[in-house]
PDB file of C-alpha atoms in Angstrom:
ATOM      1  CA  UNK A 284      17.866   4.161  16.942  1.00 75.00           C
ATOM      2  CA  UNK A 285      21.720   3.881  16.282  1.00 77.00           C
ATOM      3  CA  UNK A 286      21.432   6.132  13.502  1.00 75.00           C
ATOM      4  CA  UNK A 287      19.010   8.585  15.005  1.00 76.00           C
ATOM      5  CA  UNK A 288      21.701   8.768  18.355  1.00 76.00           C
ATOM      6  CA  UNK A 289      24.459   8.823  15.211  1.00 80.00           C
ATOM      7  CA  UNK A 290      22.908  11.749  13.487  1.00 79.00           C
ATOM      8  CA  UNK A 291      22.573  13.539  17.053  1.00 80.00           C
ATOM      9  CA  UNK A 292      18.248  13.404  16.375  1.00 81.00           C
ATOM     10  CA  UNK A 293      16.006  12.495  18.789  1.00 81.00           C
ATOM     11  CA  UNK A 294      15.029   8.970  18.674  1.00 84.00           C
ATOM     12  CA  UNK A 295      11.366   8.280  18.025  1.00 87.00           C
ATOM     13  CA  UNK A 296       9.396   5.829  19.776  1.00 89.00           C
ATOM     14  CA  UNK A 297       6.659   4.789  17.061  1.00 88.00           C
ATOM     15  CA  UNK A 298       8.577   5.998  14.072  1.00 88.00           C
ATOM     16  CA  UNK A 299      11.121   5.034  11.638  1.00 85.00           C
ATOM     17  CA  UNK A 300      13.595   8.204  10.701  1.00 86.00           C
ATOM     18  CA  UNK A 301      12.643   9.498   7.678  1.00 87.00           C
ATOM     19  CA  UNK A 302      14.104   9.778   4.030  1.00 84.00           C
ATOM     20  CA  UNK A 303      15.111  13.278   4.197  1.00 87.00           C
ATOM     21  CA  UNK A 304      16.619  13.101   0.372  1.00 90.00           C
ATOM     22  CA  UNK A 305      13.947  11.580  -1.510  1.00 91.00           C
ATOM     23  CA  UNK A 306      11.521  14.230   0.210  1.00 91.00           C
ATOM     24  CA  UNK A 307      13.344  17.512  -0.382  1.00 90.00           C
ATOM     25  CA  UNK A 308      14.038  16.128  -4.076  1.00 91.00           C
ATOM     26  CA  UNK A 309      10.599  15.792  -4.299  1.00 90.00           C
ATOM     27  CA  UNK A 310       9.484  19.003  -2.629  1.00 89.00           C
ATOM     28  CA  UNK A 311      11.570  20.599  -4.832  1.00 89.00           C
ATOM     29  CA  UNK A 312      10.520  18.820  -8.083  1.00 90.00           C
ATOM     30  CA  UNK A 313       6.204  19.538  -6.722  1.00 89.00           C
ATOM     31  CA  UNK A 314       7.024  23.235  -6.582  1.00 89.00           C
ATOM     32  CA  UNK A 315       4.554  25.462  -8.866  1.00 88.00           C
ATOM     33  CA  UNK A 316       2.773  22.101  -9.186  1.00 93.00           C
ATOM     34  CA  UNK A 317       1.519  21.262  -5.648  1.00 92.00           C
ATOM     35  CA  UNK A 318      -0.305  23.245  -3.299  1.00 93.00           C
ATOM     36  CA  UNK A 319       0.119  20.914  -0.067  1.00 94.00           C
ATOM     37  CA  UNK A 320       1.865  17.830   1.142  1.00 93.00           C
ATOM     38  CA  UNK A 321      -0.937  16.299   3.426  1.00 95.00           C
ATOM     39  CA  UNK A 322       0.356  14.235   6.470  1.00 93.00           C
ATOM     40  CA  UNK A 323      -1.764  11.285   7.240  1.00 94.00           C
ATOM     41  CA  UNK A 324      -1.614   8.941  10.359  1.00 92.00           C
ATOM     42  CA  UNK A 325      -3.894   5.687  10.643  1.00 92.00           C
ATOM     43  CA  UNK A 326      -4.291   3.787  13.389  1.00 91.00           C
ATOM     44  CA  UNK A 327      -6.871   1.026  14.480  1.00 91.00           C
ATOM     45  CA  UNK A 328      -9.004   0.753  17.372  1.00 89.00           C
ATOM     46  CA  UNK A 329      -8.492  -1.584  19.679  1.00 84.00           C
ATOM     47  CA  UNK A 330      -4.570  -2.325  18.515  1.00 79.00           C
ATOM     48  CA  UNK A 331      -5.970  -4.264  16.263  1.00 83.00           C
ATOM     49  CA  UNK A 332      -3.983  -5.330  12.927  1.00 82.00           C
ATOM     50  CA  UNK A 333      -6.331  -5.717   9.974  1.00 84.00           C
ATOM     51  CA  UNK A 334      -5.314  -8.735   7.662  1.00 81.00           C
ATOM     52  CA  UNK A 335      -6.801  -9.520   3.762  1.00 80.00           C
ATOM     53  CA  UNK A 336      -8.047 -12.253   5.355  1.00 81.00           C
ATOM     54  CA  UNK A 337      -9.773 -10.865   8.315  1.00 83.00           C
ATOM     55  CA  UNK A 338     -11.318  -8.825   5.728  1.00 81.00           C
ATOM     56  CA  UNK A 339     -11.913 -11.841   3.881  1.00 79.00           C
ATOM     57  CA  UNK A 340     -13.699 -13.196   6.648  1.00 82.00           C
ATOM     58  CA  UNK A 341     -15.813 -10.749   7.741  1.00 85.00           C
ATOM     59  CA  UNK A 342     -14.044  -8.945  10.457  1.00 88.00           C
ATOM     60  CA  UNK A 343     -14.934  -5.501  11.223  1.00 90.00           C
ATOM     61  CA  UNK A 344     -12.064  -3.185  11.915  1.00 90.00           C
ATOM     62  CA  UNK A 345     -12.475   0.695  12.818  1.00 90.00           C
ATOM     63  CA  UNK A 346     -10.026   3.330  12.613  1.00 90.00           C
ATOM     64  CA  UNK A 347      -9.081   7.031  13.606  1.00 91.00           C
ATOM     65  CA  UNK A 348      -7.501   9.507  10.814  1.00 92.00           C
ATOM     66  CA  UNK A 349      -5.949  12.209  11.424  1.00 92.00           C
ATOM     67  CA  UNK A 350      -4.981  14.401   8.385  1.00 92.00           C
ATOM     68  CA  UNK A 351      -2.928  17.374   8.071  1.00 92.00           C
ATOM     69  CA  UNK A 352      -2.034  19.283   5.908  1.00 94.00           C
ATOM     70  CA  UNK A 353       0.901  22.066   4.497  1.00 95.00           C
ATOM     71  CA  UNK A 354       0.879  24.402   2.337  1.00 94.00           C
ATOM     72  CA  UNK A 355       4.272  23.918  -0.043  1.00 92.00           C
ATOM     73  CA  UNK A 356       5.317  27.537   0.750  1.00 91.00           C
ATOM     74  CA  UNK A 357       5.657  26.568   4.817  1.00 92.00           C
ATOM     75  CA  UNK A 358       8.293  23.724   3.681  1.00 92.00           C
ATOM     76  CA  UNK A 359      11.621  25.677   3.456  1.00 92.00           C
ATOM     77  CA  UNK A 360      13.443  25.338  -0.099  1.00 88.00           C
ATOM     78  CA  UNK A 361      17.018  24.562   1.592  1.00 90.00           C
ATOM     79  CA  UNK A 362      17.854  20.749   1.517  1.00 90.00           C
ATOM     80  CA  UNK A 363      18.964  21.257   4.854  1.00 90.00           C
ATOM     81  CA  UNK A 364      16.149  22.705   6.234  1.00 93.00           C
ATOM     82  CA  UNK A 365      13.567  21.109   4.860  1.00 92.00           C
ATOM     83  CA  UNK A 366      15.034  18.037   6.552  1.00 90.00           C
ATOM     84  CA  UNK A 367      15.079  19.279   9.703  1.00 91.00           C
ATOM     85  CA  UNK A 368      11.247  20.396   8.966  1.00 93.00           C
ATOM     86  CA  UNK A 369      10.939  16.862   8.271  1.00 93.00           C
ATOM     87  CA  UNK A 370      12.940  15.504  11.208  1.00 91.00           C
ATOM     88  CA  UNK A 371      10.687  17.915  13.692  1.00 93.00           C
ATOM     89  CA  UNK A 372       7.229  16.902  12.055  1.00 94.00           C
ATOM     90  CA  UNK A 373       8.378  13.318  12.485  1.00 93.00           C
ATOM     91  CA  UNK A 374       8.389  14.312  16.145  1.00 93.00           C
ATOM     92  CA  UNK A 375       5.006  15.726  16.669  1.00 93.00           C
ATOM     93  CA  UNK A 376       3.908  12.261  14.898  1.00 94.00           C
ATOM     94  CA  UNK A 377       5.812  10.575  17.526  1.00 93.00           C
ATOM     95  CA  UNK A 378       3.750  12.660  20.534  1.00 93.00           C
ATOM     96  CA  UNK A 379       0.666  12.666  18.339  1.00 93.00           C
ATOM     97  CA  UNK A 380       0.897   8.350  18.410  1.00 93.00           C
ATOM     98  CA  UNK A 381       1.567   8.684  22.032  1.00 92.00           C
ATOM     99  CA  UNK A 382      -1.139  11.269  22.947  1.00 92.00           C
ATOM    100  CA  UNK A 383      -3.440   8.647  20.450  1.00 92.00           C
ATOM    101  CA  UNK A 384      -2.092   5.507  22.741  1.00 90.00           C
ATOM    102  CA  UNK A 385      -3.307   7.178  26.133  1.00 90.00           C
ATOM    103  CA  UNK A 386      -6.309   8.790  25.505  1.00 88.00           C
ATOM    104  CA  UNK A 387      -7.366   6.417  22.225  1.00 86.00           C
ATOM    105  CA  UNK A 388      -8.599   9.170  20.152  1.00 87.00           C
ATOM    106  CA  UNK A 389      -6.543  12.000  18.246  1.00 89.00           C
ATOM    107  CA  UNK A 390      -6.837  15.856  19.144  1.00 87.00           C
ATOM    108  CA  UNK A 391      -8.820  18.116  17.581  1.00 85.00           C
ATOM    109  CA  UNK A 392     -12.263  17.800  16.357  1.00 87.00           C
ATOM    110  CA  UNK A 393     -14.033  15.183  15.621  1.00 87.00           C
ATOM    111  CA  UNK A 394     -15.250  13.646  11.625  1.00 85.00           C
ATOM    112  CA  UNK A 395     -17.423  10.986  10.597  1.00 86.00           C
ATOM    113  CA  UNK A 396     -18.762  11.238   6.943  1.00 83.00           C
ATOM    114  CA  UNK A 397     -21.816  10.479   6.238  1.00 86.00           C
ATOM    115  CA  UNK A 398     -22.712   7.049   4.966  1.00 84.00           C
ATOM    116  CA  UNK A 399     -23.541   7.955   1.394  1.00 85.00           C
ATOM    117  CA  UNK A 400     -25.982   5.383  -1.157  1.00 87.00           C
ATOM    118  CA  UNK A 401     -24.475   6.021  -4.043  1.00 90.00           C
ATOM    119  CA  UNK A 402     -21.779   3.789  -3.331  1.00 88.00           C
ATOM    120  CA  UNK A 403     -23.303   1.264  -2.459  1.00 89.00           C
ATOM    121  CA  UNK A 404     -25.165   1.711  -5.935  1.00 93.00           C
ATOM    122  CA  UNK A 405     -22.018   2.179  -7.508  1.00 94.00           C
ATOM    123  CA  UNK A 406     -20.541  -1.108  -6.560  1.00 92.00           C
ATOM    124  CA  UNK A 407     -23.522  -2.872  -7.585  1.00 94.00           C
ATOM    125  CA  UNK A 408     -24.107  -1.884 -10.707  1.00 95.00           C
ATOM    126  CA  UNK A 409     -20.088  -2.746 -11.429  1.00 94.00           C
ATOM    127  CA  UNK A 410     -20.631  -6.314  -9.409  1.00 94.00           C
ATOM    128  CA  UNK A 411     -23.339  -6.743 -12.027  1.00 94.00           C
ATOM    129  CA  UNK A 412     -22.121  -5.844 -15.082  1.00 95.00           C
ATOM    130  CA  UNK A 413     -18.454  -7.622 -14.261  1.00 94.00           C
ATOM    131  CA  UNK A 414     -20.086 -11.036 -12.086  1.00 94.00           C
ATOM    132  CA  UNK A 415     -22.569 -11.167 -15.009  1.00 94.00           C
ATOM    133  CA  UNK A 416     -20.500 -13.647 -17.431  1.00 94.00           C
ATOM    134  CA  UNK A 417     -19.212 -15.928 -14.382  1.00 92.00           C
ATOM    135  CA  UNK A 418     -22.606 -16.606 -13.126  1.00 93.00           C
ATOM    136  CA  UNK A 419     -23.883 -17.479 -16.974  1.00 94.00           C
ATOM    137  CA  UNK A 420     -20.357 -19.939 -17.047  1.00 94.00           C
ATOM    138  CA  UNK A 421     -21.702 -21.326 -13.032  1.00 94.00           C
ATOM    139  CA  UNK A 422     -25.155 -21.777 -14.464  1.00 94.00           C
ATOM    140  CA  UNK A 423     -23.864 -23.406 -17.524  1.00 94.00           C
ATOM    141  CA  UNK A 424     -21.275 -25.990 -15.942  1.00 93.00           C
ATOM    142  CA  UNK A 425     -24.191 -27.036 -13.290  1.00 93.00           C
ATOM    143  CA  UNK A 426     -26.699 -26.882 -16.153  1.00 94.00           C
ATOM    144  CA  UNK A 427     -25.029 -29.337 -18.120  1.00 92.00           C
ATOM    145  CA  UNK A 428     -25.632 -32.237 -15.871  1.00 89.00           C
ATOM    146  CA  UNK A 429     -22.422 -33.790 -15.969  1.00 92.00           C
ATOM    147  CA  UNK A 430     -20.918 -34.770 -12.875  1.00 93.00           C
ATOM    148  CA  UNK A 431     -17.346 -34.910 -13.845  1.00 95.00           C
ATOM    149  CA  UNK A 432     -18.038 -31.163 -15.151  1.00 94.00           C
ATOM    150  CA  UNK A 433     -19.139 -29.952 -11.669  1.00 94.00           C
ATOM    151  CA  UNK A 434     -16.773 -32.374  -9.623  1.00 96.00           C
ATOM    152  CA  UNK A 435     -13.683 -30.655 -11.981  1.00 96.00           C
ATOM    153  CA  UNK A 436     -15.276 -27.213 -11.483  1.00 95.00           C
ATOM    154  CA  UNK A 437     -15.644 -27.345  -7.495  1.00 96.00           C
ATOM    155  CA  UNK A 438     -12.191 -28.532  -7.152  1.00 97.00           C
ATOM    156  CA  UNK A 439     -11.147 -26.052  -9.186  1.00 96.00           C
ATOM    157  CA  UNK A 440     -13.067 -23.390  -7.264  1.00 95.00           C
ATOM    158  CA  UNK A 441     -11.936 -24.925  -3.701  1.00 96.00           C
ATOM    159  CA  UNK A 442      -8.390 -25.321  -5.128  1.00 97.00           C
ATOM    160  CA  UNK A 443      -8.325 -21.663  -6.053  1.00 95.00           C
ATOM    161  CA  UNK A 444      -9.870 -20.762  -2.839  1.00 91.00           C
ATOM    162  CA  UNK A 445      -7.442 -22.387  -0.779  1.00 93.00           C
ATOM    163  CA  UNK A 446      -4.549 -21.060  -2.536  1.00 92.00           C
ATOM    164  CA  UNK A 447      -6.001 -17.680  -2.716  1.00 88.00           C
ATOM    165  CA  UNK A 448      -6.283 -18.052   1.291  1.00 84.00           C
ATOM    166  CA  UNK A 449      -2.632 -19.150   1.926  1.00 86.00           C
ATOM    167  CA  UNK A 450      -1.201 -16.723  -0.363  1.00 86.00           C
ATOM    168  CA  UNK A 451      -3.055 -13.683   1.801  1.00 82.00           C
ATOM    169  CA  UNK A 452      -2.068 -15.726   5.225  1.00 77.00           C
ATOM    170  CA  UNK A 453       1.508 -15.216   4.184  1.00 78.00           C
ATOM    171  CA  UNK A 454       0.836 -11.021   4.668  1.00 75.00           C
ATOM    172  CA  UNK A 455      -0.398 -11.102   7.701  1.00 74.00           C
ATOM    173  CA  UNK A 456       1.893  -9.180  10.134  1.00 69.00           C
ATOM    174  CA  UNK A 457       2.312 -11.582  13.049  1.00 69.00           C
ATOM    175  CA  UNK A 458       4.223 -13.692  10.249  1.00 66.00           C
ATOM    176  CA  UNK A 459       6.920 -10.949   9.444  1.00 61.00           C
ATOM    177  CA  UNK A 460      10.394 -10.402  10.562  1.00 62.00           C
ATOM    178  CA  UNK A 461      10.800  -8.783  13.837  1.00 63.00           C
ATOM    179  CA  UNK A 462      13.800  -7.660  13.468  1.00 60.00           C
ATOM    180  CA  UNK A 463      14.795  -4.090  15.570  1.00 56.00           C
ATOM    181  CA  UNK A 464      11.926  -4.768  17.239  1.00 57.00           C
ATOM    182  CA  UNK A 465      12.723  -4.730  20.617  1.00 57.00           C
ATOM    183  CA  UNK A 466       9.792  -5.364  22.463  1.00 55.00           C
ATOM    184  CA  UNK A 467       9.632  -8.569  20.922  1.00 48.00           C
ATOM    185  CA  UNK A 468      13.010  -9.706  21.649  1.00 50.00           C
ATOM    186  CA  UNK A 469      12.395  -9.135  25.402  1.00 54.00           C
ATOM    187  CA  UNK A 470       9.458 -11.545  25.114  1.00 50.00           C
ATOM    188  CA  UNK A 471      11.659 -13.792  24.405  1.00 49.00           C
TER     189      UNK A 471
END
């Protein structure tokens, strides 16, 4: 916010500023190459903040898209103003989160795809063919009879499991910094 008041640019509520020099290098550099750069803004019902591990246990999380997109001619070819193009789409994200925060759904019309089956087939057939030769090792070790073989392979499997868990609780974003986040610090 110091920067944006700085800068003399209006500062945004839901938004960091953005990099202004890495995207006109890279508007310049897509040129002839690109058709579109294609805005995308996410956000989950319910304020809710999906986790690995929320995944990992089941939780079902829903979201609301909203995609635009523009053409590479509409971006100008000045550094200066494509910045500023940048700076004032920044802006309609910021009133596009707000609009999203009151009313809970985005404007425009409405999209759901279709559910299709072939993805569902799809991941079978790849769950198959790639969980195939763990199974035959699972079948083998319990096969075998031996209990120190299983004993060794269960803690092995809960040792993993547990570690696996821990390392994807350390993502989660009610365990991150909040720093220049003020809403927090007023909490406190």
């Amino acid at each position: 916010m110091e920067v944006a008041a700085a800068k003399g640019l209006p500062v945004l509520k839901y938004h960091l500023l953005p990099r202004t020099k890495g995207f006109t290098t890279a508007v310049k550099c897509l040129r002839g190459t690109v058709a579109a750069v294609y805005d995308v803004t996410l956000n989950f019902r319910g304020n809710k903040n999906p986790s690995l591990l929320g995944i990992l246990y089941g939780k079902k999380y829903e979201a609301d898209m909203c995609v635009r997109r523009f053409p590479l001619e509409e971006i100008p070819l000045d550094e200066k103003e494509a910045a500023q193009w940048l700076h004032k789409l920044y802006q309609e994200k910021d009133a596009l989160q707000e609009m999203y925060n009151q009313k809970g759904m985005f404007p425009g019309e409405q999209f759901k795809p279709a559910r299709r089956p072939w993805t569902l087939l799809n991941f079978l057939s790849w769950a198959t063919i790639l969980l195939s030769p763990l199974f035959s090792f699972v079948l083998g070790v319990f096969a075998s009879g031996s209990p120190l073989l299983i004993l060794t392979f269960l803690g092995f499997v809960g040792a993993a499991s547990f570690g696996v868990r821990r390392l994807i609780g350390v993502t989660e974003i009610e365990k991150g910094s909040s720093y220049g986040n003020q809403e927090f610090k007023k909490k406190e």
